[in-house]
């Protein structure tokens, strides 16, 4: 049907004229035919084109916040393969620092402080004025609980800052969601309450009563009675180690593992009544204050204090460590408050307040709360620089007995003789929380998962030390250590044996044979000495066994 016709292959070009070839792209530089794909690449967007030249720059001051030390020096590395590996690792570290600085844009909240006018101080601004100027939800965080019948009160917030625990000295114990004001449980233990502390989850808390320490759940039901902890005055909970640390009036420091109910360590400090205690959040070391003006730092692995410092000439009344573990604040009966650098144990600042500081506490943003009788003063930037006046001041209804900042909230909780007071402190709390670390809005299922994950990631008490960074370091012995270890090795002393070899004829003497005879005689002497020492040890053990056999007839048969 169809015939091969060469004219049928003719096609028309873009001008309408007939041509034997189809239209193709031609380059401007030459008449060579150029494929279509490279030509289309010219029209694609390249990075750097347009008004935005490359990625957005990140300020150096933001990147420096996420640096974790100096970069590696490649000068001393000999092998090429190892140098490439370290260069790649250092590039990853730099990229992670810049990415962390970029993600600051995703943090929705910002911290702010009070700013006074020219002729006004922030410490003169009352809480009523602050509550009237903020939003409705923040206004509800300023309240007062009148509980004058069972005071004085001790307080404690959970790690996520959602629940509050109140403990009155006359036996009143209550747990509540202080944001919604819903009461979780309320009991009267019918004994004196000395201290209270939340445990790893907001459904369990420990109460130090008249004789022993009790553990209750969120319904007020008694779960455990720990009689090994006797007359406890202060308690601290190490959340990553699941350890309940207690200080008693009999001068005992105790660490109890609440996950398995085992007593990890219990030391006698020989320093009298221990009623001043806090923990260093950086390394989980306990810091105790004593009446002779000294403070001691304790670990459950050593029976002696790791550090002992003479801070004051008068008894230490209160101590506190900031969240980064860099600064320690101590207050004594002579109305002096000192700020210490824990890294080199030097005094940075010294302040004189209106009276003996009863309570000291740090906020997440570095604000320092000082309670003197019934007056509470908050200081800003008092560790690095000298503070001339307080940031805020508040007058409590009664003498203050407990002081604590609420995590992730601009709130300071005050426990006093007549109940509890919550005041607003702008800029005190961390504005953005990490939901994997502590979530204020977690549900029941999330709480169960959090508890299981925390148990799986539990840190062993043997790892508690002053410098946690040394745990991951490689122990490289120095040349002097190697020499000393070699000296400590047991060896047999060379014997001074006087050899009297028989003289033989001159024709038969050979110096090599004489030296060989000398070595043989010395070896025989060493063998005799070793045999004698072994016999002496055997005789001693036989004598001990004989004495035990003789005394067996005087022992009871039961």
XYZ file of C-alpha atoms in Angstrom:
558
model
C 0.000 0.000 0.000
C 2.728 2.396 0.964
C 5.645 3.170 -1.243
C 9.007 4.325 -0.173
C 9.216 7.888 -1.247
C 12.238 9.955 -0.337
C 10.234 13.159 -0.635
C 8.046 12.102 2.301
C 11.026 12.632 4.596
C 11.049 16.313 3.814
C 9.966 18.583 6.678
C 9.400 22.261 7.049
C 11.608 24.473 9.235
C 10.529 27.426 11.351
C 10.554 29.703 8.250
C 8.142 27.498 6.379
C 10.693 26.287 3.795
C 11.225 22.647 3.147
C 14.318 21.030 4.607
C 15.647 17.510 4.857
C 16.589 17.854 8.574
C 14.558 18.638 11.653
C 15.186 21.985 13.443
C 17.887 21.768 16.158
C 19.510 24.211 18.597
C 22.733 25.765 17.452
C 25.344 27.457 19.610
C 26.291 31.060 19.032
C 30.007 30.378 19.241
C 30.126 27.669 16.602
C 27.971 25.940 14.075
C 28.185 22.657 15.960
C 24.948 21.106 17.084
C 24.403 21.479 20.868
C 22.091 19.183 22.905
C 19.020 20.637 24.578
C 19.816 19.773 28.261
C 22.962 21.934 28.702
C 21.140 24.867 27.151
C 18.300 24.599 29.665
C 20.796 24.625 32.529
C 21.597 28.225 31.646
C 18.092 29.257 32.604
C 18.112 27.538 36.000
C 18.527 29.496 39.236
C 22.014 29.432 40.693
C 22.856 29.951 44.363
C 23.991 33.507 44.835
C 21.906 34.976 42.019
C 19.446 37.683 42.798
C 19.323 39.933 45.872
C 20.188 37.105 48.378
C 23.834 36.127 47.877
C 24.227 32.633 49.376
C 23.039 31.589 52.870
C 22.153 34.221 55.419
C 25.120 35.217 57.597
C 25.099 34.318 61.282
C 26.521 36.817 63.809
C 29.667 35.677 65.579
C 28.330 36.422 69.063
C 25.538 33.890 68.484
C 27.949 31.217 67.237
C 30.280 31.765 70.201
C 27.474 30.859 72.600
C 27.412 27.301 71.247
C 31.166 26.693 71.161
C 32.428 23.948 73.458
C 36.147 24.714 73.501
C 38.999 25.257 71.077
C 39.280 23.584 67.706
C 41.737 20.773 67.063
C 45.293 21.568 65.983
C 46.359 19.490 62.949
C 50.063 20.315 63.140
C 51.118 17.356 65.301
C 49.228 14.636 63.390
C 51.538 12.465 61.279
C 49.246 10.079 59.411
C 47.243 11.428 56.490
C 44.197 9.242 57.111
C 43.860 10.373 60.719
C 44.270 14.000 59.687
C 41.403 13.673 57.189
C 39.166 12.117 59.828
C 39.839 14.903 62.312
C 39.326 17.594 59.664
C 35.942 16.081 58.774
C 34.973 15.911 62.467
C 35.961 19.551 63.037
C 33.874 20.600 60.007
C 30.852 18.821 61.490
C 31.359 20.656 64.772
C 31.483 24.027 63.010
C 28.343 23.226 61.004
C 26.491 22.177 64.176
C 27.472 25.452 65.876
C 26.146 27.557 63.009
C 22.959 25.491 62.769
C 22.358 25.870 66.498
C 22.775 29.634 66.138
C 20.307 29.680 63.223
C 17.651 27.784 65.191
C 17.398 30.623 67.693
C 14.795 32.051 65.329
C 12.540 29.111 66.194
C 12.506 29.966 69.901
C 9.202 31.808 70.302
C 9.698 33.380 73.707
C 12.203 35.949 74.901
C 13.211 36.887 78.414
C 12.716 40.450 79.579
C 13.485 42.496 82.668
C 11.976 45.480 84.373
C 13.213 48.839 83.107
C 12.685 51.823 85.369
C 12.550 55.462 84.383
C 15.336 57.949 85.000
C 14.448 58.910 88.583
C 13.029 55.545 89.640
C 14.477 52.255 90.924
C 13.063 48.844 90.111
C 13.360 47.758 93.748
C 10.701 50.327 94.705
C 8.114 48.865 92.335
C 5.541 46.861 94.311
C 4.073 43.560 93.221
C 0.609 45.100 92.868
C 1.895 47.463 90.169
C 3.663 44.639 88.324
C 0.530 42.448 88.452
C -1.610 45.315 87.121
C 0.737 45.890 84.169
C 1.066 42.279 82.936
C -1.472 40.066 81.154
C -4.289 38.144 82.837
C -2.514 34.767 82.947
C 0.563 36.311 84.587
C -1.606 38.173 87.080
C -3.006 34.878 88.411
C 0.553 33.793 89.308
C 0.720 36.442 92.026
C -1.234 35.123 95.012
C -0.993 34.443 98.743
C -2.106 31.373 100.743
C -2.990 32.134 104.359
C -2.052 28.969 106.333
C -1.107 30.398 109.720
C -2.186 27.339 111.747
C 0.435 24.818 110.585
C 3.462 26.962 109.670
C 6.326 27.546 109.100
C 6.241 26.033 105.617
C 8.789 24.373 103.336
C 8.155 24.462 99.566
C 9.414 22.597 96.490
C 8.604 22.816 92.767
C 8.801 19.951 90.274
C 11.457 19.968 87.565
C 8.973 21.126 84.917
C 7.626 23.843 87.231
C 3.999 22.708 87.108
C 3.336 21.246 90.578
C 4.008 22.697 94.018
C 4.584 20.855 97.282
C 3.904 22.476 100.667
C 4.986 21.077 104.014
C 4.078 22.714 107.312
C 6.140 22.094 110.429
C 3.006 21.089 112.344
C 2.254 18.191 109.981
C 0.295 19.737 107.094
C 1.400 18.395 103.645
C -0.271 19.453 100.390
C 0.462 19.010 96.672
C -1.253 21.167 94.055
C -1.096 22.369 90.479
C -0.318 25.976 91.305
C -1.106 27.233 87.762
C -4.713 26.024 87.744
C -4.988 26.049 91.586
C -6.239 22.437 91.571
C -5.458 20.557 94.786
C -3.881 17.142 94.111
C -3.774 15.847 97.688
C -3.780 17.158 101.253
C -2.906 15.178 104.391
C -1.845 15.716 107.973
C 0.929 13.346 109.036
C 0.374 14.144 112.752
C 4.141 14.662 113.190
C 6.594 17.476 112.698
C 7.716 17.972 109.083
C 11.312 19.133 108.586
C 11.706 18.994 104.797
C 9.885 17.883 101.624
C 11.104 16.965 98.154
C 9.605 15.812 94.847
C 11.062 12.619 93.370
C 11.668 11.697 89.701
C 7.971 11.934 88.757
C 5.248 14.356 89.939
C 3.277 11.487 91.514
C 5.765 10.680 94.301
C 7.316 12.859 96.983
C 9.398 12.343 100.109
C 8.651 13.881 103.507
C 11.156 14.098 106.342
C 9.115 13.686 109.532
C 9.938 13.514 113.212
C 11.880 10.231 113.176
C 12.044 8.779 109.662
C 11.570 9.611 105.999
C 8.283 8.652 104.319
C 7.390 8.444 100.615
C 3.820 9.269 99.491
C 2.028 9.208 96.146
C -0.132 11.932 94.586
C -3.205 10.696 96.503
C -1.518 11.006 99.899
C -1.088 7.237 100.377
C 2.030 6.160 102.244
C 4.227 3.984 100.004
C 7.413 3.508 102.045
C 8.816 4.195 105.476
C 12.630 4.388 105.377
C 13.878 3.774 108.894
C 17.535 3.888 107.856
C 17.136 7.652 107.405
C 16.800 8.891 110.984
C 16.149 12.511 112.122
C 16.701 14.023 108.654
C 16.865 17.823 108.499
C 17.552 18.479 104.792
C 16.950 16.515 101.584
C 18.128 16.816 97.977
C 17.089 14.670 95.007
C 19.608 13.863 92.256
C 17.237 13.286 89.335
C 19.734 11.794 86.869
C 21.046 9.306 89.464
C 17.692 8.569 91.213
C 19.371 9.298 94.548
C 17.684 10.857 97.562
C 20.442 12.604 99.552
C 19.700 13.329 103.211
C 21.492 15.206 105.990
C 20.557 14.365 109.573
C 20.985 16.080 112.906
C 23.246 13.190 113.996
C 25.828 14.377 111.403
C 25.154 11.604 108.882
C 25.041 12.047 105.099
C 23.064 9.362 103.252
C 22.363 8.508 99.606
C 19.319 6.293 98.901
C 18.599 4.853 95.449
C 14.811 5.249 95.146
C 14.609 3.103 91.992
C 15.700 -0.086 93.795
C 15.425 0.950 97.457
C 19.126 0.393 98.188
C 21.325 2.514 100.437
C 24.250 3.555 98.246
C 26.379 5.248 100.932
C 26.121 6.615 104.458
C 28.948 8.648 106.035
C 29.533 10.169 109.440
C 30.764 13.727 108.815
C 31.782 14.524 112.456
C 30.505 18.090 112.087
C 27.401 18.229 114.274
C 23.873 19.012 113.135
C 23.615 19.198 109.312
C 20.853 21.707 108.592
C 22.461 23.523 105.610
C 22.631 21.478 102.408
C 22.369 21.969 98.639
C 23.483 20.189 95.469
C 25.603 21.226 92.522
C 23.439 20.538 89.424
C 26.532 20.321 87.215
C 28.215 17.326 88.873
C 25.688 16.125 91.546
C 28.105 16.916 94.394
C 26.527 17.753 97.767
C 27.603 20.994 99.449
C 27.097 21.233 103.232
C 27.524 24.232 105.513
C 28.814 23.949 109.092
C 28.731 26.072 112.274
C 32.513 26.657 112.185
C 32.214 28.741 108.997
C 33.365 26.038 106.587
C 31.660 24.268 103.703
C 32.406 20.739 102.526
C 31.706 18.958 99.245
C 30.782 15.277 99.356
C 30.540 12.378 96.939
C 29.025 8.940 97.728
C 32.243 7.274 96.563
C 34.639 8.760 99.159
C 34.169 8.872 102.921
C 36.174 12.085 103.286
C 35.105 15.494 101.898
C 36.403 16.233 98.424
C 36.787 19.953 99.179
C 36.822 21.824 102.478
C 36.720 25.639 102.391
C 36.819 28.221 105.157
C 34.300 30.771 103.890
C 33.279 32.755 106.990
C 34.318 33.381 110.557
C 30.724 32.850 111.732
C 28.348 29.882 111.254
C 27.088 29.302 107.710
C 23.307 29.839 107.575
C 22.533 29.176 103.880
C 24.225 28.176 100.622
C 23.232 27.839 96.958
C 24.812 26.842 93.621
C 23.707 28.181 90.238
C 22.350 25.940 87.474
C 25.633 25.920 85.505
C 27.698 24.853 88.510
C 30.047 27.844 88.286
C 29.161 30.035 91.258
C 28.561 29.253 94.925
C 26.871 31.715 97.265
C 27.255 31.453 101.044
C 25.619 33.464 103.791
C 26.731 33.583 107.431
C 25.401 34.849 110.729
C 27.572 37.990 110.522
C 25.279 39.351 107.702
C 27.847 38.701 104.964
C 26.988 37.110 101.613
C 29.936 35.910 99.504
C 30.058 34.728 95.901
C 32.651 32.036 95.110
C 33.953 30.646 91.841
C 33.830 26.861 92.244
C 36.307 26.293 89.404
C 39.233 27.901 91.257
C 37.694 28.355 94.756
C 38.180 32.131 94.859
C 35.910 34.782 96.354
C 34.526 37.027 93.605
C 32.138 39.304 95.504
C 31.284 40.086 99.126
C 28.086 41.851 100.203
C 26.718 42.974 103.561
C 22.951 42.684 103.934
C 20.540 43.945 106.564
C 20.553 40.752 108.650
C 21.600 37.090 108.671
C 20.559 35.563 105.310
C 18.115 32.783 106.112
C 17.665 31.489 102.548
C 19.621 31.811 99.289
C 18.536 30.564 95.863
C 19.474 30.970 92.190
C 17.087 31.230 89.245
C 17.593 29.682 85.815
C 18.699 33.038 84.386
C 21.177 33.792 87.181
C 19.098 35.977 89.507
C 19.926 35.600 93.200
C 17.203 35.601 95.846
C 18.190 36.518 99.422
C 15.794 36.226 102.363
C 16.567 38.280 105.487
C 13.947 37.791 108.214
C 10.677 38.694 106.388
C 12.288 40.689 103.537
C 13.132 39.085 100.190
C 15.614 40.791 97.868
C 16.440 39.720 94.301
C 19.807 40.719 92.807
C 20.690 40.824 89.118
C 24.221 40.195 87.730
C 25.691 39.999 91.215
C 28.262 37.257 90.506
C 30.405 38.780 87.771
C 29.967 42.455 88.660
C 29.265 44.235 91.948
C 25.571 44.958 92.526
C 24.963 48.282 94.274
C 21.213 47.835 94.809
C 18.682 44.997 94.543
C 16.670 44.366 91.402
C 13.415 43.746 93.335
C 12.340 43.799 96.969
C 9.288 42.256 98.610
C 8.029 42.238 102.199
C 6.563 38.868 103.248
C 3.739 38.634 105.845
C 5.965 36.654 108.262
C 9.608 35.501 108.651
C 10.737 33.517 105.601
C 11.649 29.843 106.040
C 11.898 28.637 102.414
C 12.719 30.269 99.092
C 12.717 28.778 95.564
C 12.356 30.025 91.976
C 9.844 28.199 89.787
C 11.480 26.621 86.706
C 10.438 28.080 83.314
C 8.360 30.771 85.023
C 9.052 34.316 86.191
C 7.841 33.363 89.652
C 9.464 33.171 93.079
C 7.853 30.991 95.747
C 8.176 32.097 99.384
C 7.364 29.845 102.328
C 6.920 31.616 105.645
C 5.342 31.174 109.067
C 1.873 32.153 107.846
C 1.696 30.129 104.648
C 2.880 30.619 101.078
C 3.327 33.607 98.757
C 4.004 33.633 95.026
C 5.482 36.814 93.523
C 6.371 37.881 89.975
C 10.056 38.338 89.057
C 10.413 39.354 85.382
C 13.361 37.648 83.684
C 13.896 34.918 86.300
C 12.902 31.782 84.370
C 14.068 30.223 81.134
C 11.537 31.309 78.452
C 11.863 28.198 76.228
C 11.695 24.676 77.631
C 12.979 21.444 76.124
C 10.117 18.947 75.966
C 12.563 16.003 76.017
C 14.083 17.289 79.266
C 11.051 18.586 81.181
C 7.623 19.186 79.714
C 5.109 21.220 81.783
C 2.227 20.016 79.567
C 2.957 16.281 79.475
C 0.122 13.768 79.578
C -0.083 10.505 81.502
C 1.311 8.436 78.652
C 4.167 10.890 78.150
C 4.915 10.731 81.865
C 5.148 6.926 81.730
C 7.475 7.067 78.740
C 9.570 9.713 80.452
C 9.946 7.545 83.551
C 11.006 4.492 81.533
C 13.477 6.515 79.491
C 14.949 8.093 82.628
C 15.438 4.665 84.193
C 17.180 3.383 81.072
C 19.465 6.430 81.030
C 20.129 6.336 84.773
C 23.644 7.483 85.727
C 25.615 5.251 88.073
C 26.579 6.762 91.463
C 30.204 5.714 90.847
C 30.451 8.454 88.190
C 29.823 11.320 90.642
C 33.019 13.386 90.862
C 34.157 17.013 90.910
C 35.060 17.153 87.226
C 32.724 15.005 85.088
C 34.763 15.791 81.980
C 37.597 13.567 83.159
C 35.408 10.458 82.929
C 35.647 10.355 79.144
C 39.357 11.120 78.978
C 42.000 8.507 78.209
C 44.334 7.792 81.111
C 47.814 8.214 79.597
C 50.544 7.513 82.164
C 53.540 9.809 82.135
C 57.143 8.668 81.972
C 57.591 9.258 85.697
C 54.553 7.098 86.483
C 55.946 4.291 84.369
C 59.283 4.452 86.185
C 57.593 4.399 89.598
C 55.423 1.433 88.606
C 58.497 -0.502 87.544
C 60.143 0.231 90.871
C 57.108 -1.107 92.745
C 57.291 -4.493 91.001
C 58.378 -7.369 93.238
C 61.708 -8.901 92.378
C 64.439 -10.922 94.115
C 67.430 -8.906 95.232
C 70.737 -9.939 93.659
C 72.696 -12.116 96.047
C 76.150 -11.061 97.128
C 77.804 -14.471 96.993
C 81.524 -14.734 97.557
C 82.796 -17.251 95.092
C 85.962 -19.196 95.656
C 86.578 -21.199 92.552
C 89.269 -23.806 92.547
C 92.216 -22.891 90.477
C 93.050 -25.274 87.726
C 96.010 -25.655 85.505
C 96.745 -22.723 83.291
C 96.480 -24.816 80.202
C 92.880 -25.800 80.941
C 91.562 -22.379 82.072
C 89.076 -20.582 79.811
C 87.512 -17.155 80.711
C 84.109 -18.042 79.206
C 83.887 -21.252 81.213
C 84.802 -19.399 84.404
C 81.993 -16.859 83.816
C 79.525 -19.652 83.162
C 80.448 -21.352 86.434
C 79.937 -18.052 88.305
C 76.409 -17.629 86.832
C 75.492 -21.218 87.708
C 76.563 -20.798 91.323
C 74.510 -17.583 91.673
C 71.407 -19.253 90.240
C 71.765 -22.095 92.724
C 71.918 -19.569 95.574
C 68.721 -17.860 94.377
C 66.890 -21.188 94.215
C 67.904 -22.054 97.760
C 66.697 -18.646 98.991
C 63.300 -19.055 97.292
C 62.886 -22.569 98.688
C 63.612 -21.343 102.208
C 61.044 -18.494 101.973
C 58.365 -20.887 100.670
C 59.028 -23.299 103.548
C 58.702 -20.484 106.113
C 55.318 -19.416 104.693
C 54.057 -22.992 104.766
C 55.142 -23.415 108.389
C 53.281 -20.230 109.385
C 50.051 -21.389 107.750
C 50.343 -24.795 109.426
C 50.752 -23.140 112.832
C 47.625 -21.057 112.276
C 45.630 -24.125 111.275
C 46.819 -26.033 114.378
C 45.708 -23.198 116.666
C 42.276 -23.127 115.036
C 41.909 -26.906 115.439
C 42.831 -26.672 119.119
C 40.193 -23.998 119.762
C 37.460 -25.935 117.956
C 36.597 -27.984 121.022
C 35.684 -24.831 122.973
C 33.213 -23.665 120.336
C 29.515 -24.427 120.523
C 28.167 -27.213 118.343
C 25.041 -25.227 117.342
